[in-house]
Coordinates of C-alpha atoms and ligand atoms in Angstrom, one line a residue:
Chain R
M11 CA 0.0 0.1 0.0
T12 CA 1.8 3.2 -1.2
V13 CA 1.1 6.4 0.7
T14 CA 2.5 9.6 -0.8
A15 CA 2.1 13.3 0.1
G16 CA 1.9 16.5 -1.7
L17 CA 2.7 19.8 -0.1
D18 CA 1.7 23.1 -1.8
L19 CA 3.2 26.4 -0.3
G20 CA 1.3 29.2 -1.5
S21 CA 1.5 32.8 -0.5
L22 CA -1.8 32.8 1.5
S23 CA -2.4 29.1 2.4
T24 CA -0.5 26.0 2.6
K25 CA -1.9 22.7 1.5
A26 CA -1.2 19.1 2.2
A27 CA -2.7 16.0 0.3
I28 CA -2.4 12.5 1.1
V29 CA -2.7 9.8 -1.7
R30 CA -3.0 6.1 -1.4
E31 CA -3.0 3.9 -4.3
G32 CA -3.5 6.7 -6.6
Q33 CA -6.5 8.1 -4.7
L34 CA -6.8 11.3 -2.5
I35 CA -7.6 10.0 1.1
S36 CA -7.2 13.3 3.0
F37 CA -6.0 16.9 3.0
A38 CA -5.5 20.0 5.0
V39 CA -5.3 23.6 4.3
L40 CA -3.7 26.1 6.7
P41 CA -2.9 29.9 6.5
T42 CA 0.6 30.3 5.4
G43 CA 1.3 33.2 7.8
R44 CA 5.2 33.5 8.1
G45 CA 5.3 30.2 6.1
G46 CA 8.1 28.0 5.7
A47 CA 8.8 24.4 6.9
P48 CA 6.9 24.6 10.1
V49 CA 3.5 25.3 8.3
A50 CA 4.2 22.7 5.8
E51 CA 5.0 20.3 8.7
R52 CA 1.7 21.1 10.5
A53 CA -0.3 20.7 7.3
L54 CA 1.3 17.4 6.7
E55 CA 0.6 16.2 10.2
E56 CA -2.8 17.4 10.2
A57 CA -3.8 15.6 6.9
L58 CA -2.1 12.4 8.1
A59 CA -3.9 12.5 11.4
R60 CA -7.2 12.7 9.4
A61 CA -6.3 9.7 7.5
G62 CA -5.3 8.0 10.6
L63 CA -1.7 7.6 9.3
E64 CA 1.8 7.8 10.7
R65 CA 4.6 9.8 9.0
S66 CA 6.6 6.8 8.8
E67 CA 4.0 5.4 6.3
V68 CA 4.6 8.0 3.7
R69 CA 6.9 6.8 1.1
S70 CA 7.4 10.0 -0.7
I71 CA 6.9 13.7 -0.4
V72 CA 6.8 16.3 -3.3
A73 CA 6.8 20.0 -2.5
T74 CA 5.3 22.7 -4.7
G75 CA 4.3 26.3 -4.8
Y76 CA 6.4 29.4 -4.4
G77 CA 7.7 28.2 -0.9
R78 CA 8.7 24.8 -2.3
I79 CA 12.4 25.3 -1.7
S80 CA 11.7 25.8 2.0
V81 CA 10.6 22.3 2.8
P82 CA 13.9 20.4 3.7
F83 CA 12.1 17.1 4.2
A84 CA 10.6 16.9 0.7
H85 CA 12.1 14.4 -1.6
R86 CA 11.5 16.5 -4.7
R87 CA 10.4 19.9 -5.9
V88 CA 8.1 20.3 -8.7
T89 CA 6.7 23.7 -9.9
E90 CA 3.0 24.4 -9.4
I91 CA 2.4 24.5 -13.1
T92 CA 3.2 20.6 -13.5
C93 CA 1.4 20.0 -10.3
H94 CA -1.8 21.7 -11.2
A95 CA -1.8 20.0 -14.5
R96 CA -1.3 16.7 -12.9
G97 CA -4.0 17.1 -10.3
V98 CA -6.7 18.2 -12.9
Y99 CA -5.5 15.3 -15.3
H100 CA -6.3 13.0 -12.4
L101 CA -10.0 14.4 -12.1
W102 CA -10.8 14.9 -15.8
P103 CA -8.2 13.4 -18.1
D104 CA -9.5 15.1 -21.3
T105 CA -9.2 18.6 -19.8
A106 CA -7.5 20.8 -22.4
T107 CA -7.1 24.0 -20.3
V108 CA -6.4 24.7 -16.6
I109 CA -6.9 28.3 -15.2
D110 CA -5.5 28.6 -11.8
I111 CA -6.0 31.7 -9.8
G112 CA -4.0 31.6 -6.5
G113 CA -3.0 34.1 -3.8
Q114 CA -0.2 36.0 -5.7
D115 CA -0.1 34.0 -9.0
S116 CA -2.6 33.4 -11.7
K117 CA -1.8 31.0 -14.6
V118 CA -3.2 29.4 -17.6
I119 CA -2.0 25.9 -18.6
R120 CA -2.6 24.3 -21.9
L121 CA -2.6 20.4 -21.6
G122 CA -1.7 18.0 -24.2
P123 CA -2.0 14.2 -24.4
G124 CA -1.5 12.4 -21.1
G125 CA -1.8 15.6 -19.2
K126 CA 1.4 17.0 -20.4
V127 CA 2.0 20.7 -20.0
M128 CA 2.2 22.1 -23.6
D129 CA 2.3 25.8 -22.8
F130 CA 1.6 28.1 -19.9
V131 CA 1.4 31.9 -19.1
M132 CA 1.5 33.4 -15.7
N133 CA 0.7 36.9 -14.6
E134 CA 3.6 39.3 -14.8
K135 CA 4.9 41.2 -11.7
C136 CA 1.8 42.8 -10.5
A137 CA -1.1 41.5 -8.5
A138 CA -3.9 42.3 -11.0
G139 CA -6.0 39.1 -11.7
T140 CA -5.0 37.3 -8.5
G141 CA -6.4 36.5 -5.1
R142 CA -4.3 39.2 -3.6
F143 CA -6.2 41.8 -5.8
L144 CA -9.5 40.6 -4.4
E145 CA -8.2 40.4 -0.9
V146 CA -7.1 44.0 -1.0
M147 CA -10.5 45.1 -2.3
A148 CA -12.4 43.1 0.2
R149 CA -10.6 45.1 2.8
A150 CA -11.4 48.5 1.1
L151 CA -15.1 47.5 0.8
E152 CA -15.2 46.2 4.5
V153 CA -16.6 42.8 3.3
D154 CA -15.6 39.4 4.1
I155 CA -13.6 37.8 1.1
E156 CA -15.7 34.7 1.4
E157 CA -18.9 36.6 0.8
M158 CA -17.8 38.4 -2.3
G159 CA -18.9 35.8 -4.7
E160 CA -22.3 35.6 -3.3
L161 CA -22.7 39.3 -3.0
S162 CA -21.8 39.9 -6.6
L163 CA -24.2 37.5 -8.0
K164 CA -26.9 39.7 -6.5
A165 CA -25.8 42.7 -8.9
R166 CA -27.5 43.1 -12.1
R167 CA -24.6 44.8 -13.7
G168 CA -21.0 45.5 -12.7
A169 CA -19.4 48.9 -12.0
A170 CA -16.6 49.7 -14.5
I171 CA -13.2 49.4 -13.1
S172 CA -10.8 50.9 -15.4
N173 CA -7.7 50.3 -13.4
T174 CA -6.0 46.9 -13.4
C175 CA -3.3 48.2 -10.9
T176 CA -4.3 47.0 -7.4
V177 CA -3.2 50.3 -5.7
F178 CA -5.1 52.5 -8.2
A179 CA -8.1 50.1 -8.3
E180 CA -8.3 50.5 -4.6
S181 CA -8.8 54.2 -4.8
E182 CA -11.2 53.7 -7.6
V183 CA -13.3 51.6 -5.5
V184 CA -13.2 54.1 -2.6
S185 CA -14.5 56.8 -5.1
L186 CA -17.2 54.5 -6.3
L187 CA -18.3 53.8 -2.7
A188 CA -18.2 57.7 -2.2
E189 CA -20.6 58.1 -5.1
G190 CA -23.1 55.7 -3.6
R191 CA -22.6 52.8 -6.0
P192 CA -23.9 49.5 -4.3
V193 CA -21.3 47.2 -3.0
E194 CA -22.6 44.6 -5.0
E195 CA -22.1 46.3 -8.2
I196 CA -18.6 47.2 -7.4
I197 CA -17.8 43.7 -6.4
R198 CA -19.1 42.4 -9.7
G199 CA -17.0 44.9 -11.6
L200 CA -14.0 43.8 -9.7
H201 CA -14.7 40.1 -10.6
E202 CA -15.1 41.2 -14.3
A203 CA -11.7 43.0 -14.0
V204 CA -10.1 39.7 -12.8
A205 CA -12.0 37.8 -15.5
E206 CA -10.8 40.1 -18.1
R207 CA -7.2 39.9 -17.1
V208 CA -7.2 36.1 -16.9
A209 CA -9.0 35.8 -20.3
S210 CA -6.5 37.7 -22.1
M211 CA -3.9 35.2 -20.6
A212 CA -6.0 32.4 -21.9
E213 CA -6.1 33.8 -25.2
R214 CA -2.3 34.0 -25.2
V215 CA -1.9 30.2 -24.8
G216 CA -4.7 29.4 -27.3
W217 CA -7.2 27.9 -24.7
Q218 CA -9.3 25.2 -25.7
E219 CA -12.3 23.5 -24.1
P220 CA -12.9 21.8 -21.8
V221 CA -11.6 24.2 -19.1
A222 CA -11.1 23.4 -15.4
M223 CA -10.5 26.1 -12.9
T224 CA -8.4 25.5 -9.7
G225 CA -6.9 27.6 -6.9
G226 CA -8.7 29.5 -3.9
V227 CA -10.4 32.0 -6.4
A228 CA -12.2 29.1 -8.0
K229 CA -14.5 29.1 -4.7
N230 CA -15.7 32.6 -5.6
L231 CA -18.7 31.9 -7.8
G232 CA -18.7 35.5 -8.8
V233 CA -15.4 35.2 -10.5
V234 CA -16.4 31.8 -12.0
R235 CA -19.5 33.2 -13.6
S236 CA -17.7 36.4 -14.9
L237 CA -15.0 34.2 -16.5
E238 CA -17.5 31.8 -17.9
E239 CA -19.3 34.6 -19.5
R240 CA -16.1 36.1 -20.8
L241 CA -14.8 32.9 -22.3
A242 CA -18.3 31.8 -23.3
T243 CA -17.7 28.2 -21.8
S244 CA -18.6 26.5 -18.7
L245 CA -15.8 25.7 -16.1
R246 CA -15.1 22.5 -14.5
L247 CA -14.7 23.0 -10.9
P248 CA -13.0 20.5 -8.5
E249 CA -14.8 20.0 -5.2
E250 CA -11.6 21.4 -3.4
P251 CA -10.1 23.6 -6.1
Q252 CA -7.5 24.9 -3.5
I253 CA -5.8 21.6 -3.0
M254 CA -5.3 20.6 -6.7
G255 CA -1.6 21.5 -6.6
A256 CA -0.9 19.4 -3.6
L257 CA -2.9 16.5 -4.9
G258 CA -0.9 16.8 -8.3
A259 CA 2.3 16.9 -6.1
A260 CA 1.1 13.8 -4.2
L261 CA 0.5 11.9 -7.4
L262 CA 3.8 12.8 -8.7
A263 CA 5.5 11.6 -5.5
A264 CA 3.8 8.3 -6.3
E265 CA 5.4 8.2 -9.7
T266 CA 8.9 8.5 -8.5
Chain O
M29 CA 48.3 60.8 -36.1
G30 CA 49.6 58.5 -33.2
E31 CA 47.3 60.5 -30.8
A32 CA 44.4 60.5 -33.2
R33 CA 44.7 56.7 -33.7
K34 CA 43.5 56.2 -30.1
E35 CA 40.2 58.2 -30.8
L36 CA 37.1 56.0 -30.1
I37 CA 33.8 55.9 -31.8
G38 CA 31.0 54.5 -29.7
W39 CA 28.3 52.3 -31.0
F40 CA 25.1 50.4 -29.8
C41 CA 23.6 48.5 -32.6
S42 CA 24.7 45.2 -34.2
Y43 CA 24.1 46.8 -37.6
T44 CA 26.9 49.5 -37.1
P45 CA 29.3 49.3 -39.8
V46 CA 32.5 49.3 -37.6
E47 CA 34.8 48.6 -40.6
L48 CA 34.2 52.3 -41.8
I49 CA 35.4 53.4 -38.4
R50 CA 38.3 51.1 -38.5
A51 CA 39.3 52.0 -42.0
L52 CA 39.7 55.6 -40.8
G53 CA 42.3 54.5 -38.2
L54 CA 39.7 55.1 -35.5
T55 CA 38.6 52.6 -32.7
P56 CA 35.2 51.4 -32.7
L57 CA 33.9 50.7 -29.1
R58 CA 30.5 49.1 -28.2
L59 CA 29.3 50.9 -25.3
L60 CA 27.3 48.4 -23.0
P61 CA 26.0 50.2 -20.0
P62 CA 25.9 48.5 -16.6
P63 CA 22.7 47.4 -15.2
G64 CA 21.0 49.4 -12.6
K65 CA 18.4 52.1 -11.9
T66 CA 18.1 55.1 -14.3
P67 CA 17.0 58.1 -12.2
R68 CA 18.6 60.8 -14.4
A69 CA 17.7 59.2 -17.8
D70 CA 14.0 58.9 -16.5
A71 CA 13.7 62.6 -16.7
Y72 CA 14.2 62.6 -20.5
F73 CA 12.1 59.7 -21.6
T74 CA 8.6 58.6 -21.1
G75 CA 8.1 55.9 -18.5
N76 CA 7.4 53.1 -21.0
L77 CA 10.5 53.5 -23.1
C78 CA 13.1 50.6 -23.5
P79 CA 15.2 50.2 -20.4
Y80 CA 18.3 49.4 -22.3
V81 CA 18.1 52.8 -24.0
K82 CA 17.5 54.4 -20.7
A83 CA 20.6 52.7 -19.1
I84 CA 22.8 53.9 -21.9
L85 CA 21.7 57.5 -21.4
E86 CA 22.1 57.1 -17.6
T87 CA 25.7 55.9 -18.0
A88 CA 26.5 58.7 -20.3
L89 CA 24.9 61.5 -18.0
A90 CA 26.9 59.9 -15.2
G91 CA 30.1 60.3 -17.2
E92 CA 30.8 56.5 -16.9
F93 CA 31.5 55.8 -20.5
P94 CA 35.1 56.2 -21.8
A95 CA 34.9 59.6 -23.5
P96 CA 34.5 58.8 -27.2
A97 CA 35.1 61.3 -29.9
G98 CA 31.8 60.6 -31.4
I99 CA 28.9 58.2 -31.5
L100 CA 27.6 56.3 -34.5
F101 CA 24.0 55.6 -33.8
V102 CA 21.9 53.4 -36.0
A103 CA 18.2 54.2 -36.5
S104 CA 17.3 50.6 -35.4
C105 CA 14.2 51.6 -33.6
N106 CA 12.3 54.4 -32.3
A107 CA 13.9 54.3 -28.8
M108 CA 17.3 54.6 -30.4
I109 CA 16.2 57.5 -32.5
H110 CA 14.8 59.2 -29.4
L111 CA 18.3 58.5 -27.8
S112 CA 20.2 60.0 -30.7
N113 CA 18.2 63.2 -30.5
I114 CA 18.7 63.7 -26.9
W115 CA 22.4 62.9 -27.2
R116 CA 22.8 65.5 -29.7
S117 CA 20.9 68.2 -27.9
L118 CA 22.9 67.5 -24.6
K119 CA 26.1 67.4 -26.7
L120 CA 27.2 64.3 -24.8
T121 CA 30.0 63.7 -27.4
P122 CA 31.8 66.2 -29.7
R123 CA 30.2 64.3 -32.8
V124 CA 27.0 62.4 -33.4
W125 CA 26.0 60.6 -36.6
I126 CA 22.9 58.6 -37.2
L127 CA 22.7 56.0 -39.9
D128 CA 19.6 54.7 -41.4
V129 CA 19.4 50.8 -42.1
P130 CA 16.9 49.1 -44.3
R131 CA 14.6 46.8 -42.8
R132 CA 15.1 44.2 -45.5
A133 CA 17.6 42.5 -47.6
D134 CA 17.5 42.6 -51.3
S135 CA 19.4 44.2 -54.1
L136 CA 17.5 47.3 -53.9
A137 CA 18.2 47.7 -50.1
V138 CA 21.8 46.8 -50.6
N139 CA 22.2 49.5 -53.5
Y140 CA 20.6 52.0 -51.4
W141 CA 22.6 51.3 -48.3
A142 CA 25.8 51.2 -50.1
R143 CA 25.4 54.6 -51.3
R144 CA 24.3 55.7 -47.8
L145 CA 27.5 54.0 -46.3
K146 CA 29.7 55.9 -48.8
E147 CA 28.2 59.1 -47.7
L148 CA 28.6 58.3 -44.1
G149 CA 32.3 57.6 -44.9
G150 CA 32.5 60.9 -46.4
E151 CA 31.0 62.6 -43.3
L152 CA 33.5 60.6 -41.0
S153 CA 36.3 61.3 -43.0
A154 CA 35.6 65.1 -43.3
S155 CA 35.0 65.2 -39.6
F156 CA 38.5 63.9 -38.8
S157 CA 40.2 65.5 -41.8
R158 CA 41.6 62.3 -42.9
P159 CA 41.0 60.4 -46.3
L160 CA 39.1 57.2 -46.3
E161 CA 41.1 54.9 -48.6
E162 CA 39.3 52.0 -50.3
E163 CA 42.2 49.9 -49.7
A164 CA 42.0 50.5 -46.1
L165 CA 38.3 49.5 -46.0
W166 CA 39.1 46.2 -47.8
R167 CA 41.7 45.7 -45.0
A168 CA 39.1 46.4 -42.3
L169 CA 36.7 44.1 -44.0
E170 CA 39.2 41.4 -43.9
E171 CA 40.3 41.8 -40.3
E172 CA 36.7 41.7 -39.1
S173 CA 36.0 38.5 -41.0
H174 CA 38.2 36.6 -38.7
G175 CA 37.7 35.6 -35.1
P176 CA 35.5 37.5 -32.6
R177 CA 34.6 41.0 -33.3
Q178 CA 37.3 43.4 -32.3
D179 CA 36.0 46.1 -30.2
G180 CA 39.2 47.6 -29.3
S181 CA 38.4 48.0 -25.7
R182 CA 39.2 46.0 -22.6
G183 CA 36.7 48.2 -20.7
E184 CA 33.9 46.8 -22.6
R185 CA 31.6 44.4 -20.7
G186 CA 29.8 42.8 -23.4
R187 CA 30.0 39.1 -23.7
E188 CA 30.4 38.6 -27.6
R189 CA 30.5 34.8 -27.1
N190 CA 32.4 32.7 -29.4
G191 CA 31.8 29.7 -27.4
L192 CA 28.5 28.8 -29.1
S193 CA 29.6 25.4 -30.5
P194 CA 27.1 23.3 -32.1
G195 CA 28.5 20.1 -30.7
R196 CA 28.4 21.3 -27.1
K197 CA 27.8 18.1 -25.4
T198 CA 25.2 18.1 -22.4
S199 CA 22.8 15.9 -20.9
R200 CA 20.6 18.7 -20.0
P201 CA 17.9 20.2 -22.0
R202 CA 19.4 22.3 -24.8
L203 CA 18.2 25.9 -24.8
L204 CA 17.9 28.6 -27.3
L205 CA 17.8 32.3 -25.7
V206 CA 16.3 35.0 -27.8
G207 CA 16.3 38.6 -27.0
S208 CA 18.0 41.9 -27.6
V209 CA 20.7 42.5 -25.1
L210 CA 20.3 39.4 -22.8
P211 CA 20.7 40.1 -19.1
D212 CA 23.6 38.0 -17.6
V213 CA 21.4 36.8 -14.8
L214 CA 19.0 35.1 -17.3
R215 CA 21.9 32.9 -18.4
D216 CA 22.8 32.1 -15.0
M217 CA 19.2 31.3 -14.0
V218 CA 18.7 28.9 -16.9
E219 CA 21.7 26.9 -15.8
E220 CA 20.5 27.0 -12.2
A221 CA 17.2 25.5 -13.5
G222 CA 19.0 22.5 -14.9
M223 CA 19.3 23.5 -18.5
S224 CA 22.0 24.4 -20.8
V225 CA 22.2 27.6 -23.0
V226 CA 23.5 26.3 -26.5
Y227 CA 22.8 29.3 -28.6
E228 CA 21.9 33.0 -28.0
D229 CA 20.0 34.8 -30.7
A230 CA 20.8 38.3 -29.4
C231 CA 22.6 41.5 -30.4
N232 CA 25.3 40.5 -28.0
G233 CA 25.3 36.9 -29.0
G234 CA 24.7 35.2 -32.4
R235 CA 23.4 38.1 -34.3
L236 CA 26.7 39.8 -33.8
V237 CA 29.3 37.0 -34.1
G238 CA 27.3 35.3 -36.8
E239 CA 27.5 38.1 -39.2
R240 CA 30.8 37.1 -40.7
N241 CA 29.2 34.1 -42.3
V242 CA 28.0 36.3 -45.1
T243 CA 26.3 34.5 -47.8
G244 CA 25.7 36.2 -51.1
A245 CA 28.3 38.8 -50.4
G246 CA 30.3 40.0 -53.4
E247 CA 33.9 39.1 -54.3
R248 CA 36.5 41.5 -53.5
S249 CA 38.1 41.4 -57.0
G250 CA 36.9 44.5 -58.8
G251 CA 34.2 45.0 -56.3
D252 CA 32.9 48.0 -54.5
P253 CA 33.7 47.7 -50.8
Y254 CA 30.6 49.7 -49.9
L255 CA 28.4 47.2 -51.6
Y256 CA 30.4 44.5 -50.0
L257 CA 29.9 46.2 -46.7
A258 CA 26.2 46.6 -47.2
Q259 CA 25.7 42.9 -48.0
R260 CA 27.7 41.8 -45.1
Y261 CA 25.4 43.4 -42.8
L262 CA 22.0 43.1 -44.4
Y263 CA 22.6 39.4 -44.9
K264 CA 23.7 38.8 -41.4
P265 CA 21.5 36.8 -39.0
P266 CA 18.4 39.2 -39.1
C267 CA 17.3 40.9 -35.9
P268 CA 13.7 41.6 -35.0
R269 CA 13.8 45.0 -36.4
M270 CA 14.2 43.6 -40.0
V271 CA 10.4 43.7 -40.3
A272 CA 10.2 43.2 -44.0
D273 CA 12.8 40.3 -43.8
R274 CA 10.7 37.9 -41.8
D275 CA 11.0 34.9 -44.0
R276 CA 14.8 35.1 -43.6
R277 CA 14.4 35.3 -39.8
R278 CA 12.3 32.1 -40.1
I279 CA 14.9 30.3 -41.9
Y280 CA 17.8 31.4 -39.7
L281 CA 15.8 30.2 -36.6
R282 CA 15.1 26.9 -38.3
E283 CA 18.9 26.4 -39.1
V284 CA 19.9 27.3 -35.5
V285 CA 17.4 24.8 -34.0
K286 CA 18.9 22.3 -36.2
T287 CA 22.4 23.0 -35.8
Y288 CA 22.4 23.4 -32.0
E289 CA 19.9 20.5 -31.5
V290 CA 17.6 23.0 -29.6
Q291 CA 15.0 21.5 -27.5
G292 CA 13.4 24.7 -25.8
A293 CA 13.6 28.4 -26.1
V294 CA 13.3 31.3 -23.8
Y295 CA 12.3 34.7 -25.2
H296 CA 13.4 37.6 -23.2
A297 CA 11.4 40.5 -24.1
M298 CA 12.8 43.8 -23.1
K299 CA 9.9 45.8 -21.6
F300 CA 8.1 48.1 -23.9
C301 CA 10.2 47.0 -27.0
D302 CA 7.4 46.8 -29.6
L303 CA 9.8 45.1 -32.0
A304 CA 10.1 42.2 -29.5
M305 CA 6.5 42.0 -29.1
V306 CA 6.0 41.4 -32.9
D307 CA 9.0 39.2 -33.2
F308 CA 8.0 37.0 -30.3
T309 CA 4.8 35.9 -32.2
L310 CA 7.0 34.9 -35.1
V311 CA 9.5 33.1 -33.0
K312 CA 6.8 31.2 -31.1
D313 CA 5.0 30.3 -34.3
E314 CA 8.2 29.0 -35.9
L315 CA 9.4 27.1 -33.0
E316 CA 6.2 25.5 -31.8
G317 CA 5.7 24.4 -35.4
M318 CA 8.9 22.4 -34.8
G319 CA 7.7 21.1 -31.5
I320 CA 9.9 23.4 -29.4
P321 CA 8.2 25.1 -26.4
V322 CA 9.0 28.8 -26.1
L323 CA 8.8 30.7 -22.7
K324 CA 8.4 34.4 -22.8
L325 CA 10.0 36.2 -19.9
E326 CA 9.5 40.0 -19.6
G327 CA 12.2 41.9 -18.0
D328 CA 14.4 45.0 -18.0
Y329 CA 18.0 45.4 -18.8
A330 CA 19.1 44.2 -15.5
G331 CA 16.7 41.2 -15.4
G332 CA 13.4 40.5 -13.8
N333 CA 11.7 39.0 -10.7
R334 CA 14.1 36.3 -9.7
G335 CA 11.3 34.3 -7.9
Q336 CA 8.9 34.3 -10.8
W337 CA 11.5 33.6 -13.4
A338 CA 12.7 30.6 -11.4
T339 CA 9.3 29.1 -11.4
R340 CA 8.7 29.7 -15.1
L341 CA 12.2 28.4 -16.0
E342 CA 11.8 25.3 -13.8
A343 CA 8.3 24.7 -15.4
L344 CA 9.8 24.7 -18.9
R345 CA 12.4 22.2 -17.9
E346 CA 9.6 20.0 -16.5
M347 CA 7.9 20.2 -19.9
L348 CA 11.1 19.1 -21.6
Ligands
SF4_413 S1 15.5 46.5 -27.0 FE1 14.0 47.0 -28.6 S2 13.4 49.3 -28.0 FE2 15.4 48.7 -26.9 S3 16.9 49.3 -28.3 FE3 16.6 47.2 -28.8 S4 15.0 47.2 -30.5 FE4 15.1 49.3 -29.5

């Protein structure tokens, strides 16, 4: 019975996934905080406890995410691009495109036969089109980030947000509030701005259907709807979009 | 004359006909600025202008280039033309010339440019009050045909690489780098990510050292040295600015891929370089057609965001 683990150290959350005989058996998601090995260690222990397993039963560990280098006990490090592709391929082998919006990065990956990465693009330096962008806006609007999706679905139209720069968009949001625009419409406008940004990345890799979406932002139905409208396609959503990188890492660990 | 021989003429673009400078007994010197911030130069340019051009102006304003007697600009792109205008109005060197270069290679372009080169030779010769002998130009052409380009300065920090050997054996994925002036840090990061650079298509790489393999250049006997010079440059490995010469660029890329057994490519696009934006689509199309993935990294003259670059480069290696 082979047990392997995947650890995904993102900027906002750290995820662990445990795989046995090619199937996900448990996972854990913790806030990254100051990050590094201690958080990864805790996430791993938590996921193992849920599965009723001991650390000694884990045959191999793969670390991914921007903090992948800071896990000394990982046997291998693989980029989040390959891991997300692998995780999605496991769920839906015929997926052609993966859109992943995480805390600090967003990426669009084009998959080929066997789940092989054919091409990818990631957002450039700034935070536009990432979870971080939404986080900053939630704070400016004084709403809970988890509520954003639902709130935006109540709006009949979105407020136009012309700035993609997070700092400028934040002051734009403040002015919209001062003008008395309903919060729902502003949030919808923000989601549309994120969708626009990500859709242009998708164009750049030559996206094709079917498309799956991963990463924490996939939990925000508002962004999902805006993106679906923008691309005129429906998105496949994993039950736990946040752990797809960790799942892919655990699956890759089983292959070594 | 002994004193004058030491006079330096600075240049920036791989289309600069250094043989003309050399034929006059002057020393051509490629001025490559060090990477860094450009607070002074920023005052003269719009924000979204080529960081390489800004770095050049910054270094000149700081007086950190060896004082040349003149600069021979090439109207290679809009950013360079802006730079030459500012250079002239700030009188950064006693003399400034700007040379137009056709954006294609055919007999019409060669004939036009040969005439233009002769005129430039005349201007240079008058400016230094010394004759430009055809025999001296032939000699300079000959000298430049052998070995690495002689820049005549030890202070020059360019890395005109001659080590691009087709046979370079490596068990790592073999990478082609494409860009204008490639930042040193990129080469290092490619190696750190577990890949090997086998060829650099850059204006401080193959597009410079490759120019001696002139095909279709005329014979010396009874020929016109200006025609020969024009052919030599217009038929060198084409750079992204040769927008009317895209077929030859495709052929050149295909040859590079075959000769150097390239498996993957990284395109370093200097930020705001519109020529690179257009060229990237050509390179991507051509290489992907050959089954070679191309990664685009955007950066400035000093490099880019290390963490993000590392992830992208590692992901490319995983793809290979
Ligand atoms: S990088 Fe582009 S904009 Fe800059 S000098 Fe070269 S061609 Fe011109």
